[in-house]
């Protein structure tokens, strides 16, 4: 498998980003799909940055129209004394400015989080690539870094595939908030095994947490024995109870501290 990749899926808008981690054939771009091995797949509960931007622009238009309507209503209110109108105009402008600043801060935080989860997926993928193929890091440094990254993962970024770990372990690792939402919200059709897919919903800033779809839960339930690539990885590496990555005794790449 020359080309190794990591993918982050954005659950709310169904968009994905692919990261090339490395290629054993040293290709320039990307090997054909048949020659790709997916080492890491993550799923972020919310939308991608572009979809958030689109939604924000649409919200800005609505807000702007609402402010204009208020200002015009004030101008047309002939019963108001001139001074009172000036005071009300000032108040309106202040409120608009306050609202703009508040939204700007919230959006900045949201963008930072989206960029962070994408970076996490890439960084973690690179460490898995290193552990399985490149071996540029020393064993102790690699183990420490993998452990560190796993501890930094946010609850709403779920790892659904990891070449170093099986599906059962990945599932156990999720906090309940990430998984019970999916189980609780399965529609009757999904519970009956229907293939019907839910339509992706538009992102909302203050809406309820989006759910994982049934397919996502199935991915989490997937055992490595069902997947040749996973099994290959499991043969190479194992993880002890503390979450440390350990190489097996015959491996030339020893993850145990010297
Ligand atoms: Zn390649
Ligand atoms: Zn998107």
PDB file of C-alpha atoms and ligand atoms in Angstrom:
ATOM      1  CA  UNK A   1       0.000   0.000   0.000  1.00  0.00           C
ATOM      2  CA  UNK A   2       2.137   2.872  -1.170  1.00  0.00           C
ATOM      3  CA  UNK A   3       0.011   5.930  -0.320  1.00  0.00           C
ATOM      4  CA  UNK A   4      -1.154   6.366   3.253  1.00  0.00           C
ATOM      5  CA  UNK A   5      -3.890   8.853   4.010  1.00  0.00           C
ATOM      6  CA  UNK A   6      -5.949  10.297   6.857  1.00  0.00           C
ATOM      7  CA  UNK A   7      -9.482  11.655   6.425  1.00  0.00           C
ATOM      8  CA  UNK A   8     -11.579  13.977   8.534  1.00  0.00           C
ATOM      9  CA  UNK A   9     -15.357  13.893   7.946  1.00  0.00           C
ATOM     10  CA  UNK A  10     -17.521  16.803   8.978  1.00  0.00           C
ATOM     11  CA  UNK A  11     -20.738  15.159  10.127  1.00  0.00           C
ATOM     12  CA  UNK A  12     -23.088  18.118   9.899  1.00  0.00           C
ATOM     13  CA  UNK A  13     -22.358  19.014   6.264  1.00  0.00           C
ATOM     14  CA  UNK A  14     -21.010  15.656   4.992  1.00  0.00           C
ATOM     15  CA  UNK A  15     -17.818  17.237   3.630  1.00  0.00           C
ATOM     16  CA  UNK A  16     -14.423  15.588   4.083  1.00  0.00           C
ATOM     17  CA  UNK A  17     -10.776  16.557   3.903  1.00  0.00           C
ATOM     18  CA  UNK A  18      -8.092  14.082   2.897  1.00  0.00           C
ATOM     19  CA  UNK A  19      -4.490  14.341   4.094  1.00  0.00           C
ATOM     20  CA  UNK A  20      -1.649  12.483   2.469  1.00  0.00           C
ATOM     21  CA  UNK A  21       0.597  11.165   5.235  1.00  0.00           C
ATOM     22  CA  UNK A  22       3.328   9.601   3.155  1.00  0.00           C
ATOM     23  CA  UNK A  23       3.968   7.207   0.301  1.00  0.00           C
ATOM     24  CA  UNK A  24       6.245   4.183   0.257  1.00  0.00           C
ATOM     25  CA  UNK A  25       6.515   4.670  -3.540  1.00  0.00           C
ATOM     26  CA  UNK A  26       7.394   8.359  -3.017  1.00  0.00           C
ATOM     27  CA  UNK A  27       4.759   9.545  -5.468  1.00  0.00           C
ATOM     28  CA  UNK A  28       4.383  13.267  -6.096  1.00  0.00           C
ATOM     29  CA  UNK A  29       0.623  13.575  -5.694  1.00  0.00           C
ATOM     30  CA  UNK A  30      -1.540  10.628  -4.727  1.00  0.00           C
ATOM     31  CA  UNK A  31      -1.484   7.000  -5.836  1.00  0.00           C
ATOM     32  CA  UNK A  32      -4.708   5.530  -7.359  1.00  0.00           C
ATOM     33  CA  UNK A  33      -7.413   4.679  -4.819  1.00  0.00           C
ATOM     34  CA  UNK A  34      -6.573   0.964  -5.010  1.00  0.00           C
ATOM     35  CA  UNK A  35      -3.050   1.754  -3.814  1.00  0.00           C
ATOM     36  CA  UNK A  36      -4.131   3.904  -0.888  1.00  0.00           C
ATOM     37  CA  UNK A  37      -4.281   2.808   2.701  1.00  0.00           C
ATOM     38  CA  UNK A  38      -6.422   4.808   5.102  1.00  0.00           C
ATOM     39  CA  UNK A  39      -4.599   4.877   8.419  1.00  0.00           C
ATOM     40  CA  UNK A  40      -6.826   7.276  10.330  1.00  0.00           C
ATOM     41  CA  UNK A  41     -10.425   8.461   9.931  1.00  0.00           C
ATOM     42  CA  UNK A  42     -11.953  11.026  12.257  1.00  0.00           C
ATOM     43  CA  UNK A  43     -15.438  12.463  12.386  1.00  0.00           C
ATOM     44  CA  UNK A  44     -16.076  15.950  13.671  1.00  0.00           C
ATOM     45  CA  UNK A  45     -19.643  16.497  14.834  1.00  0.00           C
ATOM     46  CA  UNK A  46     -20.041  19.899  13.185  1.00  0.00           C
ATOM     47  CA  UNK A  47     -19.574  21.551   9.790  1.00  0.00           C
ATOM     48  CA  UNK A  48     -16.437  22.394   7.870  1.00  0.00           C
ATOM     49  CA  UNK A  49     -15.052  25.928   7.821  1.00  0.00           C
ATOM     50  CA  UNK A  50     -16.459  26.756   4.357  1.00  0.00           C
ATOM     51  CA  UNK A  51     -19.983  25.753   5.357  1.00  0.00           C
ATOM     52  CA  UNK A  52     -19.751  27.810   8.541  1.00  0.00           C
ATOM     53  CA  UNK A  53     -18.574  30.787   6.489  1.00  0.00           C
ATOM     54  CA  UNK A  54     -21.481  30.415   4.069  1.00  0.00           C
ATOM     55  CA  UNK A  55     -23.955  30.249   6.932  1.00  0.00           C
ATOM     56  CA  UNK A  56     -22.395  33.270   8.628  1.00  0.00           C
ATOM     57  CA  UNK A  57     -22.593  35.353   5.461  1.00  0.00           C
ATOM     58  CA  UNK A  58     -26.275  34.456   5.089  1.00  0.00           C
ATOM     59  CA  UNK A  59     -26.888  35.349   8.757  1.00  0.00           C
ATOM     60  CA  UNK A  60     -25.047  38.649   8.278  1.00  0.00           C
ATOM     61  CA  UNK A  61     -27.358  39.574   5.398  1.00  0.00           C
ATOM     62  CA  UNK A  62     -30.416  38.870   7.546  1.00  0.00           C
ATOM     63  CA  UNK A  63     -29.023  40.834  10.471  1.00  0.00           C
ATOM     64  CA  UNK A  64     -28.077  43.746   8.274  1.00  0.00           C
ATOM     65  CA  UNK A  65     -31.576  43.860   6.771  1.00  0.00           C
ATOM     66  CA  UNK A  66     -33.087  43.812  10.276  1.00  0.00           C
ATOM     67  CA  UNK A  67     -30.911  46.742  11.439  1.00  0.00           C
ATOM     68  CA  UNK A  68     -31.781  48.732   8.333  1.00  0.00           C
ATOM     69  CA  UNK A  69     -35.496  48.144   8.939  1.00  0.00           C
ATOM     70  CA  UNK A  70     -35.159  49.364  12.543  1.00  0.00           C
ATOM     71  CA  UNK A  71     -33.267  52.496  11.486  1.00  0.00           C
ATOM     72  CA  UNK A  72     -35.829  53.283   8.808  1.00  0.00           C
ATOM     73  CA  UNK A  73     -38.696  52.803  11.267  1.00  0.00           C
ATOM     74  CA  UNK A  74     -37.008  55.304  13.582  1.00  0.00           C
ATOM     75  CA  UNK A  75     -36.553  57.832  10.785  1.00  0.00           C
ATOM     76  CA  UNK A  76     -40.171  57.544   9.771  1.00  0.00           C
ATOM     77  CA  UNK A  77     -41.465  58.038  13.301  1.00  0.00           C
ATOM     78  CA  UNK A  78     -42.351  61.719  13.009  1.00  0.00           C
ATOM     79  CA  UNK A  79     -43.863  61.826  16.489  1.00  0.00           C
ATOM     80  CA  UNK A  80     -40.399  61.599  18.059  1.00  0.00           C
ATOM     81  CA  UNK A  81     -38.593  64.757  19.183  1.00  0.00           C
ATOM     82  CA  UNK A  82     -35.299  65.267  17.270  1.00  0.00           C
ATOM     83  CA  UNK A  83     -33.132  64.790  20.375  1.00  0.00           C
ATOM     84  CA  UNK A  84     -34.891  61.584  21.403  1.00  0.00           C
ATOM     85  CA  UNK A  85     -34.428  60.225  17.892  1.00  0.00           C
ATOM     86  CA  UNK A  86     -30.686  61.009  18.002  1.00  0.00           C
ATOM     87  CA  UNK A  87     -30.372  59.149  21.319  1.00  0.00           C
ATOM     88  CA  UNK A  88     -32.234  56.146  19.929  1.00  0.00           C
ATOM     89  CA  UNK A  89     -30.015  56.114  16.830  1.00  0.00           C
ATOM     90  CA  UNK A  90     -26.933  56.039  19.057  1.00  0.00           C
ATOM     91  CA  UNK A  91     -28.394  53.202  21.092  1.00  0.00           C
ATOM     92  CA  UNK A  92     -29.154  51.217  17.940  1.00  0.00           C
ATOM     93  CA  UNK A  93     -25.613  51.708  16.605  1.00  0.00           C
ATOM     94  CA  UNK A  94     -24.110  50.674  19.958  1.00  0.00           C
ATOM     95  CA  UNK A  95     -26.216  47.520  20.058  1.00  0.00           C
ATOM     96  CA  UNK A  96     -25.286  46.656  16.491  1.00  0.00           C
ATOM     97  CA  UNK A  97     -21.607  47.154  17.277  1.00  0.00           C
ATOM     98  CA  UNK A  98     -21.881  45.048  20.432  1.00  0.00           C
ATOM     99  CA  UNK A  99     -23.619  42.270  18.524  1.00  0.00           C
ATOM    100  CA  UNK A 100     -20.950  42.361  15.785  1.00  0.00           C
ATOM    101  CA  UNK A 101     -18.129  42.069  18.326  1.00  0.00           C
ATOM    102  CA  UNK A 102     -19.831  39.240  20.186  1.00  0.00           C
ATOM    103  CA  UNK A 103     -20.396  37.262  16.975  1.00  0.00           C
ATOM    104  CA  UNK A 104     -16.862  37.920  15.765  1.00  0.00           C
ATOM    105  CA  UNK A 105     -15.403  36.412  18.943  1.00  0.00           C
ATOM    106  CA  UNK A 106     -17.664  33.358  18.781  1.00  0.00           C
ATOM    107  CA  UNK A 107     -16.823  32.788  15.111  1.00  0.00           C
ATOM    108  CA  UNK A 108     -13.118  33.129  15.716  1.00  0.00           C
ATOM    109  CA  UNK A 109     -13.309  30.428  18.385  1.00  0.00           C
ATOM    110  CA  UNK A 110     -15.306  28.191  16.069  1.00  0.00           C
ATOM    111  CA  UNK A 111     -12.809  28.585  13.218  1.00  0.00           C
ATOM    112  CA  UNK A 112      -9.922  27.859  15.572  1.00  0.00           C
ATOM    113  CA  UNK A 113     -11.605  24.675  16.725  1.00  0.00           C
ATOM    114  CA  UNK A 114     -12.271  23.502  13.162  1.00  0.00           C
ATOM    115  CA  UNK A 115      -8.640  24.150  12.224  1.00  0.00           C
ATOM    116  CA  UNK A 116      -7.494  22.425  15.391  1.00  0.00           C
ATOM    117  CA  UNK A 117      -9.440  19.194  14.751  1.00  0.00           C
ATOM    118  CA  UNK A 118      -8.118  19.076  11.177  1.00  0.00           C
ATOM    119  CA  UNK A 119      -4.575  19.571  12.461  1.00  0.00           C
ATOM    120  CA  UNK A 120      -5.127  16.890  15.076  1.00  0.00           C
ATOM    121  CA  UNK A 121      -6.198  14.434  12.373  1.00  0.00           C
ATOM    122  CA  UNK A 122      -3.127  15.245  10.290  1.00  0.00           C
ATOM    123  CA  UNK A 123      -0.692  15.174  13.236  1.00  0.00           C
ATOM    124  CA  UNK A 124      -2.075  11.926  14.594  1.00  0.00           C
ATOM    125  CA  UNK A 125      -2.091  10.412  11.101  1.00  0.00           C
ATOM    126  CA  UNK A 126       1.548  11.377  10.641  1.00  0.00           C
ATOM    127  CA  UNK A 127       2.446   9.636  13.898  1.00  0.00           C
ATOM    128  CA  UNK A 128       0.637   6.466  12.815  1.00  0.00           C
ATOM    129  CA  UNK A 129       2.436   6.663   9.464  1.00  0.00           C
ATOM    130  CA  UNK A 130       5.704   7.095  11.329  1.00  0.00           C
ATOM    131  CA  UNK A 131       5.022   4.195  13.675  1.00  0.00           C
ATOM    132  CA  UNK A 132       4.083   1.810  10.864  1.00  0.00           C
ATOM    133  CA  UNK A 133       6.351   2.909   8.015  1.00  0.00           C
ATOM    134  CA  UNK A 134       8.730   5.799   8.372  1.00  0.00           C
ATOM    135  CA  UNK A 135      10.089   5.266  11.904  1.00  0.00           C
ATOM    136  CA  UNK A 136      11.742   8.636  12.094  1.00  0.00           C
ATOM    137  CA  UNK A 137      10.803   9.095  15.736  1.00  0.00           C
ATOM    138  CA  UNK A 138      12.557   7.039  18.358  1.00  0.00           C
ATOM    139  CA  UNK A 139      10.262   4.445  19.982  1.00  0.00           C
ATOM    140  CA  UNK A 140       9.915   6.317  23.273  1.00  0.00           C
ATOM    141  CA  UNK A 141       9.332   9.663  21.594  1.00  0.00           C
ATOM    142  CA  UNK A 142       6.741   8.118  19.262  1.00  0.00           C
ATOM    143  CA  UNK A 143       4.905   6.446  22.122  1.00  0.00           C
ATOM    144  CA  UNK A 144       4.893   9.665  24.146  1.00  0.00           C
ATOM    145  CA  UNK A 145       3.650  11.737  21.213  1.00  0.00           C
ATOM    146  CA  UNK A 146       0.854   9.279  20.338  1.00  0.00           C
ATOM    147  CA  UNK A 147      -0.275   9.199  23.957  1.00  0.00           C
ATOM    148  CA  UNK A 148      -0.139  12.994  24.123  1.00  0.00           C
ATOM    149  CA  UNK A 149      -2.225  13.424  20.975  1.00  0.00           C
ATOM    150  CA  UNK A 150      -4.831  10.919  22.133  1.00  0.00           C
ATOM    151  CA  UNK A 151      -5.192  12.826  25.394  1.00  0.00           C
ATOM    152  CA  UNK A 152      -5.652  16.131  23.551  1.00  0.00           C
ATOM    153  CA  UNK A 153      -8.509  14.946  21.332  1.00  0.00           C
ATOM    154  CA  UNK A 154     -11.766  16.840  21.823  1.00  0.00           C
ATOM    155  CA  UNK A 155     -14.958  14.942  22.708  1.00  0.00           C
ATOM    156  CA  UNK A 156     -16.676  15.982  19.473  1.00  0.00           C
ATOM    157  CA  UNK A 157     -13.885  14.617  17.309  1.00  0.00           C
ATOM    158  CA  UNK A 158     -14.393  10.863  17.136  1.00  0.00           C
ATOM    159  CA  UNK A 159     -11.751   8.504  15.773  1.00  0.00           C
ATOM    160  CA  UNK A 160     -13.597   5.926  13.673  1.00  0.00           C
ATOM    161  CA  UNK A 161     -10.521   4.249  12.214  1.00  0.00           C
ATOM    162  CA  UNK A 162      -7.006   3.930  13.564  1.00  0.00           C
ATOM    163  CA  UNK A 163      -4.500   1.504  12.050  1.00  0.00           C
ATOM    164  CA  UNK A 164      -2.989   1.082  15.535  1.00  0.00           C
ATOM    165  CA  UNK A 165      -6.250   0.189  17.268  1.00  0.00           C
ATOM    166  CA  UNK A 166      -9.315  -1.960  16.646  1.00  0.00           C
ATOM    167  CA  UNK A 167     -12.917  -0.761  16.472  1.00  0.00           C
ATOM    168  CA  UNK A 168     -13.834  -2.110  19.904  1.00  0.00           C
ATOM    169  CA  UNK A 169     -11.109  -0.130  21.566  1.00  0.00           C
ATOM    170  CA  UNK A 170     -11.968   3.019  19.636  1.00  0.00           C
ATOM    171  CA  UNK A 171     -15.555   2.718  20.722  1.00  0.00           C
ATOM    172  CA  UNK A 172     -14.598   2.303  24.371  1.00  0.00           C
ATOM    173  CA  UNK A 173     -12.495   5.437  24.106  1.00  0.00           C
ATOM    174  CA  UNK A 174     -15.392   7.729  23.160  1.00  0.00           C
ATOM    175  CA  UNK A 175     -17.030   9.760  25.891  1.00  0.00           C
ATOM    176  CA  UNK A 176     -20.701   8.905  26.314  1.00  0.00           C
ATOM    177  CA  UNK A 177     -21.773  12.290  24.947  1.00  0.00           C
ATOM    178  CA  UNK A 178     -20.394  11.343  21.515  1.00  0.00           C
ATOM    179  CA  UNK A 179     -22.056   7.953  21.239  1.00  0.00           C
ATOM    180  CA  UNK A 180     -25.282   7.969  23.199  1.00  0.00           C
ATOM    181  CA  UNK A 181     -26.535  10.852  21.084  1.00  0.00           C
ATOM    182  CA  UNK A 182     -26.281   8.616  18.022  1.00  0.00           C
ATOM    183  CA  UNK A 183     -27.943   5.613  19.646  1.00  0.00           C
ATOM    184  CA  UNK A 184     -30.781   7.667  21.139  1.00  0.00           C
ATOM    185  CA  UNK A 185     -31.565   9.444  17.913  1.00  0.00           C
ATOM    186  CA  UNK A 186     -31.668   6.575  15.478  1.00  0.00           C
ATOM    187  CA  UNK A 187     -34.876   6.894  13.532  1.00  0.00           C
ATOM    188  CA  UNK A 188     -37.269   3.901  13.433  1.00  0.00           C
ATOM    189  CA  UNK A 189     -36.330   3.367   9.775  1.00  0.00           C
ATOM    190  CA  UNK A 190     -32.670   3.105  10.681  1.00  0.00           C
ATOM    191  CA  UNK A 191     -33.416   0.710  13.504  1.00  0.00           C
ATOM    192  CA  UNK A 192     -35.264  -1.495  11.025  1.00  0.00           C
ATOM    193  CA  UNK A 193     -32.208  -1.611   8.816  1.00  0.00           C
ATOM    194  CA  UNK A 194     -33.452   0.795   6.158  1.00  0.00           C
ATOM    195  CA  UNK A 195     -30.788   2.123   3.813  1.00  0.00           C
ATOM    196  CA  UNK A 196     -32.393   5.560   3.713  1.00  0.00           C
ATOM    197  CA  UNK A 197     -29.882   8.249   4.574  1.00  0.00           C
ATOM    198  CA  UNK A 198     -30.627  11.399   6.499  1.00  0.00           C
ATOM    199  CA  UNK A 199     -30.235  14.587   4.541  1.00  0.00           C
ATOM    200  CA  UNK A 200     -27.343  16.723   5.765  1.00  0.00           C
ATOM    201  CA  UNK A 201     -28.677  19.632   7.747  1.00  0.00           C
ATOM    202  CA  UNK A 202     -27.529  23.208   7.409  1.00  0.00           C
ATOM    203  CA  UNK A 203     -25.234  24.278  10.215  1.00  0.00           C
ATOM    204  CA  UNK A 204     -26.762  26.407  12.927  1.00  0.00           C
ATOM    205  CA  UNK A 205     -24.794  28.321  15.498  1.00  0.00           C
ATOM    206  CA  UNK A 206     -27.048  27.626  18.462  1.00  0.00           C
ATOM    207  CA  UNK A 207     -28.868  24.484  17.382  1.00  0.00           C
ATOM    208  CA  UNK A 208     -28.825  21.135  19.139  1.00  0.00           C
ATOM    209  CA  UNK A 209     -25.784  18.887  18.829  1.00  0.00           C
ATOM    210  CA  UNK A 210     -25.939  16.976  15.542  1.00  0.00           C
ATOM    211  CA  UNK A 211     -26.095  13.227  15.798  1.00  0.00           C
ATOM    212  CA  UNK A 212     -23.915  10.489  14.452  1.00  0.00           C
ATOM    213  CA  UNK A 213     -25.587   8.558  11.706  1.00  0.00           C
ATOM    214  CA  UNK A 214     -26.091   4.816  11.921  1.00  0.00           C
ATOM    215  CA  UNK A 215     -23.219   4.244   9.461  1.00  0.00           C
ATOM    216  CA  UNK A 216     -20.838   6.036  11.829  1.00  0.00           C
ATOM    217  CA  UNK A 217     -21.781   3.769  14.695  1.00  0.00           C
ATOM    218  CA  UNK A 218     -21.291   0.751  12.451  1.00  0.00           C
ATOM    219  CA  UNK A 219     -17.790   1.995  11.661  1.00  0.00           C
ATOM    220  CA  UNK A 220     -17.067   2.222  15.354  1.00  0.00           C
ATOM    221  CA  UNK A 221     -18.356  -1.294  15.867  1.00  0.00           C
ATOM    222  CA  UNK A 222     -16.176  -2.706  13.088  1.00  0.00           C
ATOM    223  CA  UNK A 223     -13.719  -5.255  14.424  1.00  0.00           C
ATOM    224  CA  UNK A 224     -10.194  -5.380  13.012  1.00  0.00           C
ATOM    225  CA  UNK A 225     -10.705  -9.036  12.102  1.00  0.00           C
ATOM    226  CA  UNK A 226     -13.201  -7.884   9.503  1.00  0.00           C
ATOM    227  CA  UNK A 227     -10.657  -5.740   7.790  1.00  0.00           C
ATOM    228  CA  UNK A 228      -7.406  -6.992   6.427  1.00  0.00           C
ATOM    229  CA  UNK A 229      -5.608  -3.678   6.861  1.00  0.00           C
ATOM    230  CA  UNK A 230      -6.683  -3.376  10.457  1.00  0.00           C
ATOM    231  CA  UNK A 231      -5.558  -6.929  11.150  1.00  0.00           C
ATOM    232  CA  UNK A 232      -2.197  -6.196   9.620  1.00  0.00           C
ATOM    233  CA  UNK A 233      -1.817  -3.225  11.926  1.00  0.00           C
ATOM    234  CA  UNK A 234      -2.925  -5.243  14.922  1.00  0.00           C
ATOM    235  CA  UNK A 235      -0.276  -7.845  14.154  1.00  0.00           C
ATOM    236  CA  UNK A 236       2.311  -5.121  14.157  1.00  0.00           C
ATOM    237  CA  UNK A 237       1.258  -3.219  17.207  1.00  0.00           C
ATOM    238  CA  UNK A 238      -0.774  -3.545  20.322  1.00  0.00           C
ATOM    239  CA  UNK A 239      -1.899  -1.114  22.937  1.00  0.00           C
ATOM    240  CA  UNK A 240      -1.636  -1.752  26.655  1.00  0.00           C
ATOM    241  CA  UNK A 241      -4.333  -0.818  29.159  1.00  0.00           C
ATOM    242  CA  UNK A 242      -2.925   2.641  29.810  1.00  0.00           C
ATOM    243  CA  UNK A 243      -3.325   3.461  26.131  1.00  0.00           C
ATOM    244  CA  UNK A 244       0.387   3.159  25.417  1.00  0.00           C
ATOM    245  CA  UNK A 245       1.324   1.768  22.055  1.00  0.00           C
ATOM    246  CA  UNK A 246       3.448  -1.355  22.402  1.00  0.00           C
ATOM    247  CA  UNK A 247       5.200  -3.316  19.702  1.00  0.00           C
ATOM    248  CA  UNK A 248       5.099  -7.081  19.920  1.00  0.00           C
ATOM    249  CA  UNK A 249       8.178  -8.968  21.064  1.00  0.00           C
ATOM    250  CA  UNK A 250       9.318  -9.964  17.576  1.00  0.00           C
ATOM    251  CA  UNK A 251       9.079  -6.508  16.128  1.00  0.00           C
ATOM    252  CA  UNK A 252      12.317  -4.812  15.174  1.00  0.00           C
ATOM    253  CA  UNK A 253      10.719  -1.520  16.217  1.00  0.00           C
ATOM    254  CA  UNK A 254      10.502  -1.694  19.967  1.00  0.00           C
ATOM    255  CA  UNK A 255       8.050   0.671  21.580  1.00  0.00           C
ATOM    256  CA  UNK A 256       9.046  -0.381  25.096  1.00  0.00           C
ATOM    257  CA  UNK A 257      11.294   2.122  26.864  1.00  0.00           C
ATOM    258  CA  UNK A 258      14.915   0.932  26.842  1.00  0.00           C
TER     259      UNK A 258
HETATM  260 ZN1  LIG B   1       1.595   7.472  -3.450  1.00  0.00          ZN
HETATM  261 ZN1  LIG B   2     -18.945  21.596   4.709  1.00  0.00          ZN
END
